[in-house]
Amino acid sequence: MSPPGLPAPPPIGATALPAGTYGGDTVFVTGGGTGLGKAVAIEFARLGASVVVASRNPEHLDAGRSAIEEVGGEVEAVACDIRDADSVASALDAAEARFGLPRVLVNNAAANFPSPAEDLSPNAWRTVVDITLNGTFLVTREFGRRHLAAGTPASIVCVGASYAWTGGPGFAHSAAAKAGVKNLVETLAVEWGPHGIQVNGLVPGLFPHEDMTGDIREGLEQAGEGDGHAHRQPALRTGERRELGWAATFLASPYARFVSGHTLVVDGANWQRRSLVNPSVETIRDQLGRGAFSPE
Ligand code: COA
């Protein structure tokens, strides 16, 4: 008989923190209209937060707005390209005009697609690093400056990735950028701690959801032959999105005031599943169905 794995979480709608923990607070979530960003935004809203969903995609803004309204939350959807400092400033202006300066920032927006490193064009590399690392810095900088100027406490949660520690074969651009994000968390937690600003990282494991990009979905299907991947996780299950949301709401809550500079991994220990003998080596080109490398 197979062991049971990690137990299922409490049902959708349950919260670990007291009702109203975020009453009077606003949470600004980049990429909050889809996938894990939306899941995180929903859990803040359940606990009473007003939510600002920021995205460059109008459909994603609509999706984020509807999701927050469905759980009874107050929401503002603002257009924002995190690569552009002026766009970031305008988005935070719009957030402030509606709700006042957000107390919490969730840096969730990122870019990613699988590619052997040697196939990445300079622009492909730049694009992912520009969104994932530079964009995260620009939003964090603008948010931090406003709090420093106002002398108000704040909390920042940066969504990371476990390949920040391990390297990410097939994802050189994103892995390097996420390593930068993790490092930024550690730096800013020290720089801004004296000013009352907490900075933490949050790393999701495998949380299947309908907004996964085609590339990522395809990669999972190839690896898992459509069997759901549960048996490949030490937890013997994948994550439920609300579990990531609960972790985010804890990190930014009054109950985690002394937690800063930390990156919390929510993946059922999957990233630590390593040994001297792993599955047979298959090149990234083979895994991605690419032919032999050609410089053309
Ligand atoms: N494989 C290889 N190269 C790709 C690619 C892919 N799947 N998608 C984009 N690129 C390259 C483009 O070819 C281009 O390089 P080139 O000018 O040398 O041809 C470069 O990346 C920029 O692409 P572009 O489409 O202009 O950028 P964009 O700003 O419109 O899009 C992406 C950014 C491509 C990274 C897009 O996937 C994105 O923003 N995704 C966000 C959602 C996401 O990835 N979520 C998952 C997070 S884990």
mmCIF file of C-alpha atoms and ligand atoms in Angstrom:
data_model
loop_
_atom_site.group_PDB
_atom_site.id
_atom_site.type_symbol
_atom_site.label_atom_id
_atom_site.label_comp_id
_atom_site.label_asym_id
_atom_site.label_seq_id
_atom_site.Cartn_x
_atom_site.Cartn_y
_atom_site.Cartn_z
ATOM 1 C CA MET A 1 0.000 0.000 0.000
ATOM 2 C CA SER A 2 1.392 3.420 -0.913
ATOM 3 C CA PRO A 3 1.815 5.998 1.865
ATOM 4 C CA PRO A 4 -0.698 8.864 1.983
ATOM 5 C CA GLY A 5 1.606 11.814 1.335
ATOM 6 C CA LEU A 6 1.058 15.199 2.894
ATOM 7 C CA PRO A 7 -2.565 15.746 3.971
ATOM 8 C CA ALA A 8 -4.881 17.911 1.899
ATOM 9 C CA PRO A 9 -5.216 21.522 3.072
ATOM 10 C CA PRO A 10 -8.372 23.040 4.565
ATOM 11 C CA PRO A 11 -11.027 23.892 1.984
ATOM 12 C CA ILE A 12 -11.272 26.944 -0.230
ATOM 13 C CA GLY A 13 -12.524 29.885 1.796
ATOM 14 C CA ALA A 14 -10.758 28.862 5.017
ATOM 15 C CA THR A 15 -8.207 31.299 6.442
ATOM 16 C CA ALA A 16 -5.424 30.736 8.946
ATOM 17 C CA LEU A 17 -5.351 34.348 10.084
ATOM 18 C CA PRO A 18 -8.166 36.049 11.997
ATOM 19 C CA ALA A 19 -10.971 37.500 9.865
ATOM 20 C CA GLY A 20 -10.234 41.117 9.022
ATOM 21 C CA THR A 21 -6.460 40.803 9.507
ATOM 22 C CA TYR A 22 -6.016 43.069 6.472
ATOM 23 C CA GLY A 23 -8.973 45.361 7.169
ATOM 24 C CA GLY A 24 -7.940 48.903 6.198
ATOM 25 C CA ASP A 25 -4.916 47.659 4.232
ATOM 26 C CA THR A 26 -4.303 47.738 0.524
ATOM 27 C CA VAL A 27 -2.249 45.116 -1.285
ATOM 28 C CA PHE A 28 -0.680 45.877 -4.673
ATOM 29 C CA VAL A 29 -0.164 42.678 -6.686
ATOM 30 C CA THR A 30 1.743 42.738 -9.975
ATOM 31 C CA GLY A 31 0.482 40.119 -12.394
ATOM 32 C CA GLY A 32 -2.473 39.744 -10.032
ATOM 33 C CA GLY A 33 -4.988 38.947 -12.754
ATOM 34 C CA THR A 34 -3.935 35.403 -13.528
ATOM 35 C CA GLY A 35 -2.574 32.210 -12.063
ATOM 36 C CA LEU A 36 -0.720 32.323 -8.798
ATOM 37 C CA GLY A 37 -0.794 36.128 -8.543
ATOM 38 C CA LYS A 38 -4.565 36.020 -8.679
ATOM 39 C CA ALA A 39 -4.670 33.212 -6.113
ATOM 40 C CA VAL A 40 -2.538 35.265 -3.733
ATOM 41 C CA ALA A 41 -4.631 38.404 -4.308
ATOM 42 C CA ILE A 42 -7.816 36.464 -3.497
ATOM 43 C CA GLU A 43 -6.492 35.306 -0.116
ATOM 44 C CA PHE A 44 -5.590 38.887 0.854
ATOM 45 C CA ALA A 45 -9.084 39.997 -0.175
ATOM 46 C CA ARG A 46 -10.698 37.258 1.927
ATOM 47 C CA LEU A 47 -8.906 38.721 4.939
ATOM 48 C CA GLY A 48 -10.287 42.189 4.302
ATOM 49 C CA ALA A 49 -7.624 43.795 2.110
ATOM 50 C CA SER A 50 -8.431 46.147 -0.717
ATOM 51 C CA VAL A 51 -6.546 44.856 -3.729
ATOM 52 C CA VAL A 52 -4.847 46.633 -6.591
ATOM 53 C CA VAL A 53 -4.266 44.311 -9.520
ATOM 54 C CA ALA A 54 -1.521 45.547 -11.854
ATOM 55 C CA SER A 55 -0.973 44.118 -15.306
ATOM 56 C CA ARG A 56 -0.123 45.262 -18.817
ATOM 57 C CA ASN A 57 -2.842 43.023 -20.253
ATOM 58 C CA PRO A 58 -6.445 44.382 -20.205
ATOM 59 C CA GLU A 59 -7.949 40.874 -20.160
ATOM 60 C CA HIS A 60 -5.857 39.993 -17.145
ATOM 61 C CA LEU A 61 -7.000 43.187 -15.423
ATOM 62 C CA ASP A 62 -10.627 42.177 -15.999
ATOM 63 C CA ALA A 63 -9.973 38.661 -14.716
ATOM 64 C CA GLY A 64 -8.309 40.006 -11.576
ATOM 65 C CA ARG A 65 -11.094 42.486 -10.928
ATOM 66 C CA SER A 66 -13.773 39.785 -11.259
ATOM 67 C CA ALA A 67 -11.898 37.366 -9.011
ATOM 68 C CA ILE A 68 -11.622 39.886 -6.194
ATOM 69 C CA GLU A 69 -15.220 41.030 -6.571
ATOM 70 C CA GLU A 70 -16.347 37.393 -6.384
ATOM 71 C CA VAL A 71 -14.954 37.120 -2.863
ATOM 72 C CA GLY A 72 -16.481 40.461 -1.905
ATOM 73 C CA GLY A 73 -13.263 42.487 -2.013
ATOM 74 C CA GLU A 74 -12.657 46.097 -3.017
ATOM 75 C CA VAL A 75 -10.497 46.176 -6.122
ATOM 76 C CA GLU A 76 -8.796 48.593 -8.482
ATOM 77 C CA ALA A 77 -7.247 47.280 -11.701
ATOM 78 C CA VAL A 78 -4.386 49.397 -13.040
ATOM 79 C CA ALA A 79 -2.433 49.146 -16.266
ATOM 80 C CA CYS A 80 1.248 48.701 -15.541
ATOM 81 C CA ASP A 81 4.315 47.575 -17.447
ATOM 82 C CA ILE A 82 6.764 46.863 -14.658
ATOM 83 C CA ARG A 83 9.703 47.378 -17.037
ATOM 84 C CA ASP A 84 8.833 51.042 -17.343
ATOM 85 C CA ALA A 85 9.500 53.281 -14.324
ATOM 86 C CA ASP A 86 6.961 55.879 -15.448
ATOM 87 C CA SER A 87 4.279 53.243 -15.883
ATOM 88 C CA VAL A 88 5.054 51.890 -12.416
ATOM 89 C CA ALA A 89 4.786 55.379 -10.896
ATOM 90 C CA SER A 90 1.448 55.982 -12.654
ATOM 91 C CA ALA A 91 0.104 52.652 -11.420
ATOM 92 C CA LEU A 92 1.050 53.464 -7.835
ATOM 93 C CA ASP A 93 -0.458 56.958 -8.257
ATOM 94 C CA ALA A 94 -3.722 55.306 -9.343
ATOM 95 C CA ALA A 95 -3.588 52.915 -6.398
ATOM 96 C CA GLU A 96 -2.986 55.798 -3.980
ATOM 97 C CA ALA A 97 -5.776 57.877 -5.493
ATOM 98 C CA ARG A 98 -8.260 55.064 -4.886
ATOM 99 C CA PHE A 99 -7.170 53.547 -1.577
ATOM 100 C CA GLY A 100 -4.144 55.470 -0.268
ATOM 101 C CA LEU A 101 -0.601 54.080 -0.364
ATOM 102 C CA PRO A 102 -0.740 50.255 -0.339
ATOM 103 C CA ARG A 103 0.842 48.734 2.778
ATOM 104 C CA VAL A 104 1.738 45.493 1.025
ATOM 105 C CA LEU A 105 3.439 44.882 -2.314
ATOM 106 C CA VAL A 106 3.430 41.444 -3.908
ATOM 107 C CA ASN A 107 5.963 41.261 -6.734
ATOM 108 C CA ASN A 108 4.461 38.405 -8.681
ATOM 109 C CA ALA A 109 4.774 39.420 -12.342
ATOM 110 C CA ALA A 110 7.492 37.534 -14.194
ATOM 111 C CA ALA A 111 8.305 36.203 -17.627
ATOM 112 C CA ASN A 112 9.441 32.765 -18.566
ATOM 113 C CA PHE A 113 9.760 30.228 -21.326
ATOM 114 C CA PRO A 114 11.971 27.168 -21.676
ATOM 115 C CA SER A 115 14.963 27.334 -23.991
ATOM 116 C CA PRO A 116 18.450 25.883 -24.200
ATOM 117 C CA ALA A 117 20.767 28.738 -23.176
ATOM 118 C CA GLU A 118 22.596 28.647 -26.496
ATOM 119 C CA ASP A 119 19.339 29.331 -28.387
ATOM 120 C CA LEU A 120 18.406 32.444 -26.427
ATOM 121 C CA SER A 121 18.716 35.584 -28.529
ATOM 122 C CA PRO A 122 20.143 38.636 -26.771
ATOM 123 C CA ASN A 123 16.637 40.105 -26.849
ATOM 124 C CA ALA A 124 15.033 36.969 -25.401
ATOM 125 C CA TRP A 125 17.509 37.042 -22.494
ATOM 126 C CA ARG A 126 17.013 40.752 -21.997
ATOM 127 C CA THR A 127 13.225 40.467 -22.096
ATOM 128 C CA VAL A 128 12.996 37.896 -19.303
ATOM 129 C CA VAL A 129 15.604 39.566 -17.117
ATOM 130 C CA ASP A 130 13.990 42.934 -17.755
ATOM 131 C CA ILE A 131 10.585 41.777 -16.554
ATOM 132 C CA THR A 132 11.576 39.391 -13.789
ATOM 133 C CA LEU A 133 14.532 41.199 -12.190
ATOM 134 C CA ASN A 134 14.548 44.780 -13.424
ATOM 135 C CA GLY A 135 10.759 45.055 -13.257
ATOM 136 C CA THR A 136 10.709 43.697 -9.723
ATOM 137 C CA PHE A 137 13.337 46.255 -8.728
ATOM 138 C CA LEU A 138 11.486 49.153 -10.359
ATOM 139 C CA VAL A 139 8.210 48.374 -8.581
ATOM 140 C CA THR A 140 9.980 47.741 -5.276
ATOM 141 C CA ARG A 141 11.997 50.943 -5.605
ATOM 142 C CA GLU A 142 8.924 53.085 -6.284
ATOM 143 C CA PHE A 143 6.937 51.447 -3.464
ATOM 144 C CA GLY A 144 9.858 51.678 -1.034
ATOM 145 C CA ARG A 145 10.576 55.342 -1.834
ATOM 146 C CA ARG A 146 6.959 56.281 -1.176
ATOM 147 C CA HIS A 147 7.003 54.567 2.222
ATOM 148 C CA LEU A 148 10.399 55.998 3.131
ATOM 149 C CA ALA A 149 9.140 59.468 2.273
ATOM 150 C CA ALA A 150 5.934 58.956 4.273
ATOM 151 C CA GLY A 151 7.704 57.210 7.169
ATOM 152 C CA THR A 152 5.170 54.388 7.071
ATOM 153 C CA PRO A 153 5.756 50.664 7.655
ATOM 154 C CA ALA A 154 5.227 48.241 4.796
ATOM 155 C CA SER A 155 5.725 44.693 3.700
ATOM 156 C CA ILE A 156 7.050 43.374 0.406
ATOM 157 C CA VAL A 157 6.702 39.790 -0.811
ATOM 158 C CA CYS A 158 8.677 38.802 -3.907
ATOM 159 C CA VAL A 159 7.660 35.633 -5.706
ATOM 160 C CA GLY A 160 10.793 33.619 -6.429
ATOM 161 C CA ALA A 161 11.787 30.215 -7.716
ATOM 162 C CA SER A 162 13.826 27.404 -6.215
ATOM 163 C CA TYR A 163 16.212 27.464 -9.145
ATOM 164 C CA ALA A 164 17.514 30.683 -7.632
ATOM 165 C CA TRP A 165 19.558 28.302 -5.431
ATOM 166 C CA THR A 166 20.105 25.377 -7.757
ATOM 167 C CA GLY A 167 20.366 26.835 -11.255
ATOM 168 C CA GLY A 168 17.624 26.147 -13.747
ATOM 169 C CA PRO A 169 18.673 24.056 -16.730
ATOM 170 C CA GLY A 170 16.453 25.073 -19.663
ATOM 171 C CA PHE A 171 15.611 28.365 -17.939
ATOM 172 C CA ALA A 172 18.958 30.189 -17.758
ATOM 173 C CA HIS A 173 17.388 33.642 -18.106
ATOM 174 C CA SER A 174 14.643 33.170 -15.526
ATOM 175 C CA ALA A 175 16.868 31.299 -13.062
ATOM 176 C CA ALA A 176 19.503 34.044 -13.159
ATOM 177 C CA ALA A 177 16.815 36.694 -12.741
ATOM 178 C CA LYS A 178 15.156 34.870 -9.825
ATOM 179 C CA ALA A 179 18.566 34.471 -8.155
ATOM 180 C CA GLY A 180 18.818 38.241 -8.445
ATOM 181 C CA VAL A 181 15.370 38.664 -6.906
ATOM 182 C CA LYS A 182 16.286 36.434 -3.937
ATOM 183 C CA ASN A 183 19.452 38.451 -3.418
ATOM 184 C CA LEU A 184 17.509 41.710 -3.639
ATOM 185 C CA VAL A 185 15.166 40.463 -0.901
ATOM 186 C CA GLU A 186 18.148 39.894 1.366
ATOM 187 C CA THR A 187 19.720 43.263 0.619
ATOM 188 C CA LEU A 188 16.576 45.339 0.983
ATOM 189 C CA ALA A 189 15.454 43.586 4.156
ATOM 190 C CA VAL A 190 18.590 45.003 5.793
ATOM 191 C CA GLU A 191 18.520 48.402 4.107
ATOM 192 C CA TRP A 192 14.861 49.054 4.807
ATOM 193 C CA GLY A 193 14.314 47.152 8.062
ATOM 194 C CA PRO A 194 15.256 50.208 10.146
ATOM 195 C CA HIS A 195 12.492 52.089 8.332
ATOM 196 C CA GLY A 196 9.843 49.502 9.160
ATOM 197 C CA ILE A 197 9.775 47.771 5.791
ATOM 198 C CA GLN A 198 9.867 43.969 5.740
ATOM 199 C CA VAL A 199 11.055 42.219 2.579
ATOM 200 C CA ASN A 200 10.559 38.504 2.027
ATOM 201 C CA GLY A 201 10.557 35.967 -0.801
ATOM 202 C CA LEU A 202 7.957 33.317 -1.541
ATOM 203 C CA VAL A 203 8.737 30.352 -3.765
ATOM 204 C CA PRO A 204 5.951 28.241 -5.239
ATOM 205 C CA GLY A 205 6.373 24.607 -6.173
ATOM 206 C CA LEU A 206 4.050 22.916 -8.624
ATOM 207 C CA PHE A 207 0.595 24.493 -8.437
ATOM 208 C CA PRO A 208 -1.245 23.455 -11.590
ATOM 209 C CA HIS A 209 -3.635 26.154 -12.799
ATOM 210 C CA GLU A 210 -5.498 27.134 -15.929
ATOM 211 C CA ASP A 211 -3.324 30.171 -16.672
ATOM 212 C CA MET A 212 -0.040 28.270 -17.040
ATOM 213 C CA THR A 213 1.686 29.284 -20.255
ATOM 214 C CA GLY A 214 1.484 26.829 -23.166
ATOM 215 C CA ASP A 215 5.242 26.197 -22.951
ATOM 216 C CA ILE A 216 5.095 25.275 -19.298
ATOM 217 C CA ARG A 217 1.969 23.164 -19.700
ATOM 218 C CA GLU A 218 3.585 21.312 -22.590
ATOM 219 C CA GLY A 219 6.730 20.677 -20.557
ATOM 220 C CA LEU A 220 4.650 19.223 -17.730
ATOM 221 C CA GLU A 221 2.676 17.026 -20.091
ATOM 222 C CA GLN A 222 5.867 15.716 -21.674
ATOM 223 C CA ALA A 223 7.365 14.932 -18.276
ATOM 224 C CA GLY A 224 4.218 13.536 -16.765
ATOM 225 C CA GLU A 225 2.303 11.805 -19.528
ATOM 226 C CA GLY A 226 -0.854 13.465 -18.268
ATOM 227 C CA ASP A 227 -0.864 11.708 -14.910
ATOM 228 C CA GLY A 228 -1.017 14.789 -12.733
ATOM 229 C CA HIS A 229 2.512 14.634 -11.284
ATOM 230 C CA ALA A 230 1.371 13.827 -7.780
ATOM 231 C CA HIS A 231 3.536 10.721 -7.500
ATOM 232 C CA ARG A 232 6.624 12.733 -8.499
ATOM 233 C CA GLN A 233 6.294 15.018 -5.468
ATOM 234 C CA PRO A 234 7.462 13.979 -1.979
ATOM 235 C CA ALA A 235 4.056 15.249 -0.801
ATOM 236 C CA LEU A 236 2.389 12.769 -3.188
ATOM 237 C CA ARG A 237 0.260 15.677 -4.305
ATOM 238 C CA THR A 238 0.660 19.016 -6.034
ATOM 239 C CA GLY A 239 -0.062 22.325 -4.363
ATOM 240 C CA GLU A 240 -3.469 23.941 -4.003
ATOM 241 C CA ARG A 241 -3.248 27.598 -4.959
ATOM 242 C CA ARG A 242 -4.757 28.798 -1.703
ATOM 243 C CA GLU A 243 -1.767 27.262 0.106
ATOM 244 C CA LEU A 244 0.491 29.778 -1.607
ATOM 245 C CA GLY A 245 -1.969 32.559 -0.815
ATOM 246 C CA TRP A 246 -1.994 31.593 2.855
ATOM 247 C CA ALA A 247 1.810 31.729 2.956
ATOM 248 C CA ALA A 248 1.811 35.193 1.356
ATOM 249 C CA THR A 249 -0.822 36.517 3.749
ATOM 250 C CA PHE A 250 1.181 35.195 6.699
ATOM 251 C CA LEU A 251 4.455 36.778 5.526
ATOM 252 C CA ALA A 252 2.903 40.230 5.177
ATOM 253 C CA SER A 253 0.792 39.994 8.355
ATOM 254 C CA PRO A 254 1.340 41.415 11.849
ATOM 255 C CA TYR A 255 2.132 37.831 12.959
ATOM 256 C CA ALA A 256 5.300 37.783 10.853
ATOM 257 C CA ARG A 257 6.660 41.186 11.810
ATOM 258 C CA PHE A 258 10.028 39.706 12.832
ATOM 259 C CA VAL A 259 10.387 37.663 9.649
ATOM 260 C CA SER A 260 12.383 39.596 7.061
ATOM 261 C CA GLY A 261 14.997 38.728 4.473
ATOM 262 C CA HIS A 262 13.589 35.217 4.345
ATOM 263 C CA THR A 263 12.507 33.242 1.322
ATOM 264 C CA LEU A 264 9.793 30.727 2.134
ATOM 265 C CA VAL A 265 9.486 27.726 -0.166
ATOM 266 C CA VAL A 266 6.003 26.248 -0.483
ATOM 267 C CA ASP A 267 6.584 23.108 -2.495
ATOM 268 C CA GLY A 268 6.273 20.054 -0.237
ATOM 269 C CA ALA A 269 10.099 19.703 -0.256
ATOM 270 C CA ASN A 270 10.132 18.923 -3.952
ATOM 271 C CA TRP A 271 13.173 21.054 -4.697
ATOM 272 C CA GLN A 272 15.222 19.137 -2.145
ATOM 273 C CA ARG A 273 14.546 15.801 -3.822
ATOM 274 C CA ARG A 274 18.062 15.214 -5.020
ATOM 275 C CA SER A 275 20.476 12.337 -4.748
ATOM 276 C CA LEU A 276 23.766 11.164 -6.199
ATOM 277 C CA VAL A 277 21.823 9.101 -8.694
ATOM 278 C CA ASN A 278 19.042 10.861 -10.568
ATOM 279 C CA PRO A 279 17.075 9.945 -13.689
ATOM 280 C CA SER A 280 19.224 9.419 -16.795
ATOM 281 C CA VAL A 281 20.669 12.591 -18.228
ATOM 282 C CA GLU A 282 18.835 13.912 -21.235
ATOM 283 C CA THR A 283 20.139 17.108 -22.794
ATOM 284 C CA ILE A 284 17.949 20.175 -22.587
ATOM 285 C CA ARG A 285 17.824 20.161 -26.402
ATOM 286 C CA ASP A 286 16.416 16.615 -26.338
ATOM 287 C CA GLN A 287 13.990 17.415 -23.539
ATOM 288 C CA LEU A 288 12.677 20.359 -25.545
ATOM 289 C CA GLY A 289 12.624 18.405 -28.801
ATOM 290 C CA ARG A 290 15.266 20.634 -30.385
ATOM 291 C CA GLY A 291 17.572 19.305 -33.073
ATOM 292 C CA ALA A 292 21.345 19.647 -32.979
ATOM 293 C CA PHE A 293 22.571 23.150 -32.191
ATOM 294 C CA SER A 294 23.172 25.363 -35.169
ATOM 295 C CA PRO A 295 24.392 28.950 -34.798
ATOM 296 C CA GLU A 296 22.089 30.114 -37.639
HETATM 297 N N1 COA B 1 10.992 30.846 -26.954
HETATM 298 C C1 COA B 1 12.099 31.514 -27.397
HETATM 299 N N2 COA B 1 12.185 32.859 -27.501
HETATM 300 C C2 COA B 1 11.096 33.558 -27.126
HETATM 301 C C3 COA B 1 9.904 32.938 -26.641
HETATM 302 C C4 COA B 1 9.877 31.533 -26.590
HETATM 303 N N3 COA B 1 8.804 30.869 -26.146
HETATM 304 N N4 COA B 1 9.016 33.922 -26.361
HETATM 305 C C5 COA B 1 9.621 35.096 -26.634
HETATM 306 N N5 COA B 1 10.874 34.861 -27.087
HETATM 307 C C6 COA B 1 11.832 35.859 -27.527
HETATM 308 C C7 COA B 1 11.346 36.546 -28.775
HETATM 309 O O1 COA B 1 11.670 35.799 -29.929
HETATM 310 C C8 COA B 1 12.091 37.871 -28.699
HETATM 311 O O2 COA B 1 13.420 37.726 -29.112
HETATM 312 P P1 COA B 1 13.876 38.182 -30.622
HETATM 313 O O3 COA B 1 13.547 39.634 -30.715
HETATM 314 O O4 COA B 1 15.325 37.884 -30.663
HETATM 315 O O5 COA B 1 13.071 37.333 -31.556
HETATM 316 C C9 COA B 1 12.142 38.144 -27.201
HETATM 317 O O6 COA B 1 11.944 36.889 -26.541
HETATM 318 C C10 COA B 1 11.073 39.103 -26.742
HETATM 319 O O7 COA B 1 9.822 38.582 -27.148
HETATM 320 P P2 COA B 1 8.510 39.470 -27.169
HETATM 321 O O8 COA B 1 7.392 38.593 -27.589
HETATM 322 O O9 COA B 1 8.793 40.712 -27.957
HETATM 323 O O10 COA B 1 8.420 39.913 -25.655
HETATM 324 P P3 COA B 1 7.156 40.297 -24.834
HETATM 325 O O11 COA B 1 7.591 41.371 -23.928
HETATM 326 O O12 COA B 1 5.976 40.535 -25.651
HETATM 327 O O13 COA B 1 6.844 38.950 -24.041
HETATM 328 C C11 COA B 1 7.472 37.010 -22.868
HETATM 329 C C12 COA B 1 7.541 38.511 -22.957
HETATM 330 C C13 COA B 1 7.777 36.468 -24.201
HETATM 331 C C14 COA B 1 8.549 36.554 -21.905
HETATM 332 C C15 COA B 1 6.098 36.497 -22.472
HETATM 333 O O14 COA B 1 6.145 35.126 -22.409
HETATM 334 C C16 COA B 1 5.598 36.974 -21.140
HETATM 335 O O15 COA B 1 5.593 38.129 -20.806
HETATM 336 N N6 COA B 1 5.128 36.066 -20.327
HETATM 337 C C17 COA B 1 4.555 36.432 -19.025
HETATM 338 C C18 COA B 1 3.833 35.316 -18.440
HETATM 339 C C19 COA B 1 4.748 34.218 -18.027
HETATM 340 O O16 COA B 1 5.752 33.946 -18.627
HETATM 341 N N7 COA B 1 4.360 33.602 -16.951
HETATM 342 C C20 COA B 1 5.100 32.504 -16.404
HETATM 343 C C21 COA B 1 5.962 32.970 -15.299
HETATM 344 S S1 COA B 1 6.715 31.570 -14.532
#
